[in-house]
Short mmCIF file of C-alpha atoms in Angstrom, two decimals:
data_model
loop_
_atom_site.label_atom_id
_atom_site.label_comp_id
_atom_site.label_asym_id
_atom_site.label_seq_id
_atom_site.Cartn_x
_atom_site.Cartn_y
_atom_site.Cartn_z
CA UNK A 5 -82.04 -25.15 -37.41
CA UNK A 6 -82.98 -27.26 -34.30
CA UNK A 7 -86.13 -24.40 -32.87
CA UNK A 8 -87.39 -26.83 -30.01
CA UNK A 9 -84.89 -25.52 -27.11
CA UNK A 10 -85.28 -23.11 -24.63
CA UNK A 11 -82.78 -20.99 -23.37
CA UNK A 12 -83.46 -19.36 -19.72
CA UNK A 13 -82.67 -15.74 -20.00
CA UNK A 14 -82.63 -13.35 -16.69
CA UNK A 15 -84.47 -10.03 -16.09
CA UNK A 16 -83.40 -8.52 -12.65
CA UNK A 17 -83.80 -5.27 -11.29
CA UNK A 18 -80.31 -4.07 -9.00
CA UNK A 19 -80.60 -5.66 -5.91
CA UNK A 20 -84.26 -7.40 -7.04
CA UNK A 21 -84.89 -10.32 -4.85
CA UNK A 22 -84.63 -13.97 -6.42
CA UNK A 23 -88.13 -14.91 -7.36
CA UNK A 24 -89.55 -16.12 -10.13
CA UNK A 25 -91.04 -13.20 -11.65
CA UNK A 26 -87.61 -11.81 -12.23
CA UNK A 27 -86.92 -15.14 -14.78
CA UNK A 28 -88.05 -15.96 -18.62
CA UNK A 29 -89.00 -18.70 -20.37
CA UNK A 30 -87.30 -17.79 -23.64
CA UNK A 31 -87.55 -20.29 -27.39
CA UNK A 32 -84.55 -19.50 -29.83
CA UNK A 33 -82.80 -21.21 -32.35
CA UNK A 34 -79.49 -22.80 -32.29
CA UNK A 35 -77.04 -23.55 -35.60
CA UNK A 36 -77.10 -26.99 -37.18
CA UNK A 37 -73.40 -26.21 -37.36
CA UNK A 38 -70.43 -25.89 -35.44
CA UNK A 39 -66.96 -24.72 -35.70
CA UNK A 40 -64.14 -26.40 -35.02
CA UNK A 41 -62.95 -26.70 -31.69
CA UNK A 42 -66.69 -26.59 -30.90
CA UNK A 43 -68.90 -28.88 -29.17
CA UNK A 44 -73.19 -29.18 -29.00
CA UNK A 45 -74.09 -30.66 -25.69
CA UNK A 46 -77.43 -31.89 -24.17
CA UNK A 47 -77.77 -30.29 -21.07
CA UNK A 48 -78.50 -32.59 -18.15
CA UNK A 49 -77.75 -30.81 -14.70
CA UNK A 50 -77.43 -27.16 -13.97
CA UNK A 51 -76.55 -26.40 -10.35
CA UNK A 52 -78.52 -23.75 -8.51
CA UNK A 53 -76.17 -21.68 -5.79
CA UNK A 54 -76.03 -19.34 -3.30
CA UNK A 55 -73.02 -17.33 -4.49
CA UNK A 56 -75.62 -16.70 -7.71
CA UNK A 57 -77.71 -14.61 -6.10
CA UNK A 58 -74.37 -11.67 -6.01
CA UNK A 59 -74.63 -12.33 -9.56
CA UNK A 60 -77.49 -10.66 -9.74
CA UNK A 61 -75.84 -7.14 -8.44
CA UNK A 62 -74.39 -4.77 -10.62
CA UNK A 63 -71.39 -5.49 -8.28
CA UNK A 64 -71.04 -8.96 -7.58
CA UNK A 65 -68.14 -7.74 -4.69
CA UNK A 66 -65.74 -10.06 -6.21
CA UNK A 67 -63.21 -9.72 -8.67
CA UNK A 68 -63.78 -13.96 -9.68
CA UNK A 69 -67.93 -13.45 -10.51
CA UNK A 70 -69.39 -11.78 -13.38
CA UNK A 71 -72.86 -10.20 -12.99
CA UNK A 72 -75.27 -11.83 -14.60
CA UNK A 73 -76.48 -9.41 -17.57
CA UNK A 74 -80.38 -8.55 -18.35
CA UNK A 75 -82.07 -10.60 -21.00
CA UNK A 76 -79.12 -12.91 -21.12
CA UNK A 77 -78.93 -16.74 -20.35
CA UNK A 78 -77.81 -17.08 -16.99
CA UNK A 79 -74.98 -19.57 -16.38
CA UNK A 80 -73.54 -21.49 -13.50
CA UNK A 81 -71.99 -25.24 -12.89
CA UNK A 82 -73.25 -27.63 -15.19
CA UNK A 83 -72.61 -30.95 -16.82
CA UNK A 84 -74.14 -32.37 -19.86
CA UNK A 85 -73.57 -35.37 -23.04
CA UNK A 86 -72.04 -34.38 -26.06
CA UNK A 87 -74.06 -34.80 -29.34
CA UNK A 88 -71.53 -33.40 -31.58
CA UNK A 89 -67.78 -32.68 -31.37
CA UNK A 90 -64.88 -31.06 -33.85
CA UNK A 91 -62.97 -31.31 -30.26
CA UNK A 92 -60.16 -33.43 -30.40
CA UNK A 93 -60.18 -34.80 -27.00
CA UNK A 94 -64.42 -34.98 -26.95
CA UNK A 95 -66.67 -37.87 -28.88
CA UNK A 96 -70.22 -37.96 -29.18
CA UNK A 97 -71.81 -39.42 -26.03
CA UNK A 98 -68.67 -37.90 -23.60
CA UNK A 99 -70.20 -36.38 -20.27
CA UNK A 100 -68.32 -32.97 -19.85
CA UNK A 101 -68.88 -30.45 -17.29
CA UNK A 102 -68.14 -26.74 -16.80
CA UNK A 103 -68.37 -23.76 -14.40
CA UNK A 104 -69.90 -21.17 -17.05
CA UNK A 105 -72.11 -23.96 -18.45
CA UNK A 106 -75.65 -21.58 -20.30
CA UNK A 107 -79.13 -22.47 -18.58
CA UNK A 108 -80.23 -24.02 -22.04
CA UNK A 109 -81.44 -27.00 -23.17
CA UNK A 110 -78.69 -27.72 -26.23
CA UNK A 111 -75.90 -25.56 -26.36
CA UNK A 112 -72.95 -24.37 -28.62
CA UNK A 113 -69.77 -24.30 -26.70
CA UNK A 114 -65.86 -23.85 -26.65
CA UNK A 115 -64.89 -27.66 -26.31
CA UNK A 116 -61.75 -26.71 -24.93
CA UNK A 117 -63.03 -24.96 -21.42
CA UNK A 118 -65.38 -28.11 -20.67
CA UNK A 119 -64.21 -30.99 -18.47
CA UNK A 120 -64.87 -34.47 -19.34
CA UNK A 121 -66.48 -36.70 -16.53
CA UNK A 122 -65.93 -40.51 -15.62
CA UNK A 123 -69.45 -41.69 -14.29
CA UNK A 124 -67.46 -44.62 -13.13
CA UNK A 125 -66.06 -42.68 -10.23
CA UNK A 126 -69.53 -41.43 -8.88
CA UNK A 127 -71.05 -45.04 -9.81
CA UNK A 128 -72.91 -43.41 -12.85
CA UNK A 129 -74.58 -41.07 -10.23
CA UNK A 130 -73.32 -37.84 -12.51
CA UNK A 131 -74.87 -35.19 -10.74
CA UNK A 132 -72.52 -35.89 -8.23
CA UNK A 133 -69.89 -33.78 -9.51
CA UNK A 134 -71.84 -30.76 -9.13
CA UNK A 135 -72.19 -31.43 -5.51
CA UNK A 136 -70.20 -34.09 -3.15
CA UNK A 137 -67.49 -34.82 -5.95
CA UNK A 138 -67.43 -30.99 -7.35
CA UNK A 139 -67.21 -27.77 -6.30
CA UNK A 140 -69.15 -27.89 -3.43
CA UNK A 141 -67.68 -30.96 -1.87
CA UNK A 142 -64.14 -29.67 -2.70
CA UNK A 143 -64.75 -26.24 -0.97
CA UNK A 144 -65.43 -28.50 2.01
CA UNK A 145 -62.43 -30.33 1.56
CA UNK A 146 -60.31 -27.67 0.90
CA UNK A 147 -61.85 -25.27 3.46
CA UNK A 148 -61.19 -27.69 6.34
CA UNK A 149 -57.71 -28.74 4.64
CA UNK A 150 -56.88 -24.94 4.36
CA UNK A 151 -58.01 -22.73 6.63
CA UNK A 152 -59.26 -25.26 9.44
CA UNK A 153 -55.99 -26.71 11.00
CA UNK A 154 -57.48 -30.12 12.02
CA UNK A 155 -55.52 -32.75 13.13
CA UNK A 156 -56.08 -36.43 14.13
CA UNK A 157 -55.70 -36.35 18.24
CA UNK A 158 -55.52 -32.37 18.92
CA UNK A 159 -59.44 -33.44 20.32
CA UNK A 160 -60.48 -30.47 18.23
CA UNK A 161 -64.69 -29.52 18.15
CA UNK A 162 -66.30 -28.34 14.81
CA UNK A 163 -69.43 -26.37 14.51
CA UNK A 164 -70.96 -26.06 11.24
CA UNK A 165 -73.50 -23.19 10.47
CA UNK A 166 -75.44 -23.59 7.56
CA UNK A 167 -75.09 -27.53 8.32
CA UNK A 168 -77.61 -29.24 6.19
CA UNK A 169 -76.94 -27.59 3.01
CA UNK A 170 -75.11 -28.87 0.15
CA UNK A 171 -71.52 -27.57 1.38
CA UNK A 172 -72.18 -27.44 5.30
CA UNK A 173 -73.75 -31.41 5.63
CA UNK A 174 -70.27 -32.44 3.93
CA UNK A 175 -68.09 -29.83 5.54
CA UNK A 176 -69.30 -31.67 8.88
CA UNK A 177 -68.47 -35.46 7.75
CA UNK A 178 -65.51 -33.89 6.16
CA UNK A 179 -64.38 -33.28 9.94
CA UNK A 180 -65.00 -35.83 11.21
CA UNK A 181 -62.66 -37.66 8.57
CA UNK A 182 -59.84 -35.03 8.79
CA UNK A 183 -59.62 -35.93 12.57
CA UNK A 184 -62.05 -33.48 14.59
CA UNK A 185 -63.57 -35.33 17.99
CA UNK A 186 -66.96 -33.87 18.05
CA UNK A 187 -68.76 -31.88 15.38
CA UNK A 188 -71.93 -29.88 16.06
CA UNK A 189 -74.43 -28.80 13.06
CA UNK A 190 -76.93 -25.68 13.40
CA UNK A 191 -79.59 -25.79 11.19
CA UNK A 192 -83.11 -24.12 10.77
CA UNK A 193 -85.71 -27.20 11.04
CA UNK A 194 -85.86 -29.96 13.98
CA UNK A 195 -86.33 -32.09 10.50
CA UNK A 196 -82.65 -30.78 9.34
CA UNK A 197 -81.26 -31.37 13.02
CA UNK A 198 -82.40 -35.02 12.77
CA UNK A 199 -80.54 -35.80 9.41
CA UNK A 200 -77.48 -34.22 10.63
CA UNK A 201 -77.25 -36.54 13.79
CA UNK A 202 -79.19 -39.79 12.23
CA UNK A 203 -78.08 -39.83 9.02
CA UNK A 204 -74.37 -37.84 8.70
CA UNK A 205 -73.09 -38.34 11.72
CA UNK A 206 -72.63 -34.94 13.89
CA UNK A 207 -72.84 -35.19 16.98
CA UNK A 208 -75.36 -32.78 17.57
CA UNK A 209 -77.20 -29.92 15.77
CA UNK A 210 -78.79 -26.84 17.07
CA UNK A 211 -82.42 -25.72 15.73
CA UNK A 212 -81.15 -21.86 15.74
CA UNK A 213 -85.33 -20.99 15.44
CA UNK A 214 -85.69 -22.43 18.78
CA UNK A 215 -84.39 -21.52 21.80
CA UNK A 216 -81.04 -19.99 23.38
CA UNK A 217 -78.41 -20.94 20.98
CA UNK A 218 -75.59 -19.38 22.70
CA UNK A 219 -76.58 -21.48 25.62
CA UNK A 220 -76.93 -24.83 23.38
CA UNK A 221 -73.65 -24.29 22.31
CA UNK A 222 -72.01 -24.19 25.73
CA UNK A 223 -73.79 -26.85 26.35
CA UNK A 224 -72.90 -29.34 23.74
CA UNK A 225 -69.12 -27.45 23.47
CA UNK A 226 -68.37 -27.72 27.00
CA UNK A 227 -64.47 -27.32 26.02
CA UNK A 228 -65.46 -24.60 23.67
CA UNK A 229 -65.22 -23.97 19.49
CA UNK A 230 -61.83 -24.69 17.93
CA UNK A 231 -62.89 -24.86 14.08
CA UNK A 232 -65.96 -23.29 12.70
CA UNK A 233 -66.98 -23.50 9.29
CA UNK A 234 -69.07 -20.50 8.76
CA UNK A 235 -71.82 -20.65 5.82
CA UNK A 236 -74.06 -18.07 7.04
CA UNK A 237 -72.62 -14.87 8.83
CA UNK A 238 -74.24 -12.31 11.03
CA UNK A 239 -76.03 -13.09 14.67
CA UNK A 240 -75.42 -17.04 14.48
CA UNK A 241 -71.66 -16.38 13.76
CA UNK A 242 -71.33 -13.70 16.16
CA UNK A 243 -72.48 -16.12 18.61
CA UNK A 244 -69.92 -18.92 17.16
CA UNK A 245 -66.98 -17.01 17.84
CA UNK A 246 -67.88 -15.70 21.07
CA UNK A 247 -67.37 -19.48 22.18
CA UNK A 248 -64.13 -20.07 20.18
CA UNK A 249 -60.88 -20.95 21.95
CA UNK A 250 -57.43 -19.32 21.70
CA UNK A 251 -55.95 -19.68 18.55
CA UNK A 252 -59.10 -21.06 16.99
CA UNK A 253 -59.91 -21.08 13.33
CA UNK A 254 -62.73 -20.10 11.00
CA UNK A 255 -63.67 -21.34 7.64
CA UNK A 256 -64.91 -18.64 5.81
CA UNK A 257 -67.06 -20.15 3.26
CA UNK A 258 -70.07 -18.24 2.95
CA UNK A 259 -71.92 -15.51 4.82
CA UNK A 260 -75.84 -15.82 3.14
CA UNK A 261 -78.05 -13.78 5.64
CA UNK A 262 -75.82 -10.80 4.15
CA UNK A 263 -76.31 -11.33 0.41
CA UNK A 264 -79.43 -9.76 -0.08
CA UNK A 265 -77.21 -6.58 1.70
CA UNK A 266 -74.97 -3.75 0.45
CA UNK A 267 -72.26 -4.98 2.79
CA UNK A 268 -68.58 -5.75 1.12
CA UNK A 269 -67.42 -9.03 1.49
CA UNK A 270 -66.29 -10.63 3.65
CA UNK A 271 -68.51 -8.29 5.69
CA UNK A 272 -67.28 -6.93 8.78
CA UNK A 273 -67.88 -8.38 12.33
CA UNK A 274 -69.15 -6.04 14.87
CA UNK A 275 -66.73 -3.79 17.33
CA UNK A 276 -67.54 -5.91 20.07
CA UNK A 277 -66.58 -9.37 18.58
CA UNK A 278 -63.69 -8.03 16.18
CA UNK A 279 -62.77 -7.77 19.36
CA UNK A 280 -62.58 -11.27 20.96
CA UNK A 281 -61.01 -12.70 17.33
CA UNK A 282 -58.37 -10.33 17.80
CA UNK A 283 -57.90 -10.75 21.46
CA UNK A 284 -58.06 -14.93 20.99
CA UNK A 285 -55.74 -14.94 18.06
CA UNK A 286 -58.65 -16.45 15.72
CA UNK A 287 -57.91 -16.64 11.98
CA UNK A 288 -60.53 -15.51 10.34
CA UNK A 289 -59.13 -15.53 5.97
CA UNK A 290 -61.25 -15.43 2.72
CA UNK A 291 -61.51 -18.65 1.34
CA UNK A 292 -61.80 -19.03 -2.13
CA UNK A 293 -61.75 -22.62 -3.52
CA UNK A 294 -60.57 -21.37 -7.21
CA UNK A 295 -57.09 -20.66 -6.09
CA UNK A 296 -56.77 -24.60 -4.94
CA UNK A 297 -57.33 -26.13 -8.17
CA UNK A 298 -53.75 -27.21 -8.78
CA UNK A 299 -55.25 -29.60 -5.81
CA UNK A 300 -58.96 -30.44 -7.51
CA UNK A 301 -57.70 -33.77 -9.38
CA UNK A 302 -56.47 -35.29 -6.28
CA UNK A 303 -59.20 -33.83 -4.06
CA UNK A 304 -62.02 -35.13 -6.26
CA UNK A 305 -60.61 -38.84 -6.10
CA UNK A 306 -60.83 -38.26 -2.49
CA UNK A 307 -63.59 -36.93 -2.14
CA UNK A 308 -65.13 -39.63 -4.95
CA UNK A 309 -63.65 -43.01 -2.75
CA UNK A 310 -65.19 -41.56 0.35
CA UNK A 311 -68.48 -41.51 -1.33
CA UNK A 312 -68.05 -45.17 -2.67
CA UNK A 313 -66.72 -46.55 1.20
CA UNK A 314 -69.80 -44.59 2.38
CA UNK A 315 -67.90 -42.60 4.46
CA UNK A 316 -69.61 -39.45 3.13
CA UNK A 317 -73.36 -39.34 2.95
CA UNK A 318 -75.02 -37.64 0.51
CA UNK A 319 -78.49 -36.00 0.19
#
């Protein structure tokens, strides 16, 4: 038996906050045999998310997530090398990738739900796919493809909330690319603010800590908000859609100030600005990126070349 792995496992109370103390350290063994069909991977990357921490309810408050369960491994996006295969399609040394992948060091696992990766596409930079050229760079791409309505020449504006994380920094670029004429980050550091306009190209980004930022954003929207790609929810989005135009769109990506909440999802605006989307004709849909993946083969080679022209930054 190989006994020198670790497998994370989870203990959580309902609703506990995400901190370390609610996390294990676990040893176990894992069998010096597999089935066929099966696969033992080395695991290289795991991905760390914000849609984890509903996992950690009783009710996620989605019908796509499973809760996490006590004094199991948790599990999320992941990509690792195969050691051993009775796969057909998978060799020893293939880098494979899945959306369920275990938060252990070796695992046993079905070879037929894993994905196998071509490090040629990120330029061997395989982490990649768990970020710009996976999941989070296609719910950027899709999103704005989707839900946002841009087109080259409507002179549309963008603002981003949640702007310097993984999906919001590329959701912005992504914009830009689709066609959008001016795209405006808000962020929570002056340090984040400064990589948005230096180093990814918005035009602008709002410290939300500091200052009016209702007032910031009629200031650097002077022809008001046409797409907004909305990561974060509550009083920043409130104040995003009291600026958006007739017939405006938002991206409804994430909402994270609500998550620690017992709120459904998406979680309702309030009276007062229900009012103005309805009134100004603003879409306002649950986006899911899962329901696009007939798209994800041709999305990721676009999302993979715009990476390699340096047309998309990436942190």
């Amino acid at each position: 038996l190989f006994i020198d792995w670790f497998n994370f496992k989870i203990i959580l109370g309902k609703n506990g906050v995400p901190v370390a103390e609610n996390f294990r350290l676990e040893q176990s063994t894992i069998a010096d045999i597999i089935q066929v069909g099966q696969v033992r991977v080395r695991t290289l990357y795991l991905s760390v998310d914000p849609y984890m921490r509903c996992r950690m309810n009783e009710d996620t408050g989605s019908d796509y997530l499973l809760p996490w369960q006590l004094s199991e491994v948790a599990d999320g996006g992941g990509i690792g090398v195969v050691e051993e295969s009775k796969q057909d399609n998978l060799a020893k040394g293939d880098f494979v990738t899945s959306f369920n992948w275990p938060w252990q060091t070796v695992a046993i696992l079905d070879g037929s739900l894993l994905q196998k990766l071509d490090p040629q596409l990120v330029s061997g930079r395989l982490s990649y796919f768990l970020g710009a050229a996976g999941i989070t760079g296609l719910t950027a791409l899709l999103g704005i493809k989707e839900k946002g309505h841009v087109a080259v020449g409507a002179n549309q504006t963008m603002v981003v909330s949640g702007a310097a994380g993984a999906c919001g920094s590329l959701a912005g670029q992504i914009g830009r690319l689709e066609g959008c004429s001016r795209v405006v980050g808000i962020a929570g550091t002056d340090e984040k603010c400064s990589i948005l306009v230096q180093e990814m190209g918005f035009d602008a980004a709002i410290n939300y800590k500091k200052g009016d930022v209702a007032k910031q954003l009629r200031e650097l929207c002077p022809g008001g908000v046409d797409v907004y790609f909305d990561n974060v929810g509550g009083d920043i989005s409130d104040t995003v859609i009291s600026q958006m135009n007739q017939n405006s769109h938002i991206i409804l990506c994430g909402q994270i100030s609500q998550y620690n909440k017992d709120v459904p999802y998406p979680p309702p605006l309030p009276p007062d600005i229900e009012k103005i989307r309805k009134e100004r004709n603003i879409t306002r849909e649950r986006f899911l990126v899962l329901n696009y993946m007939d798209k994800q083969e041709v999305s990721v080679l676009q999302l993979c070349q715009w990476i390699q022209e340096g047309k998309l930054k990436v942190r």
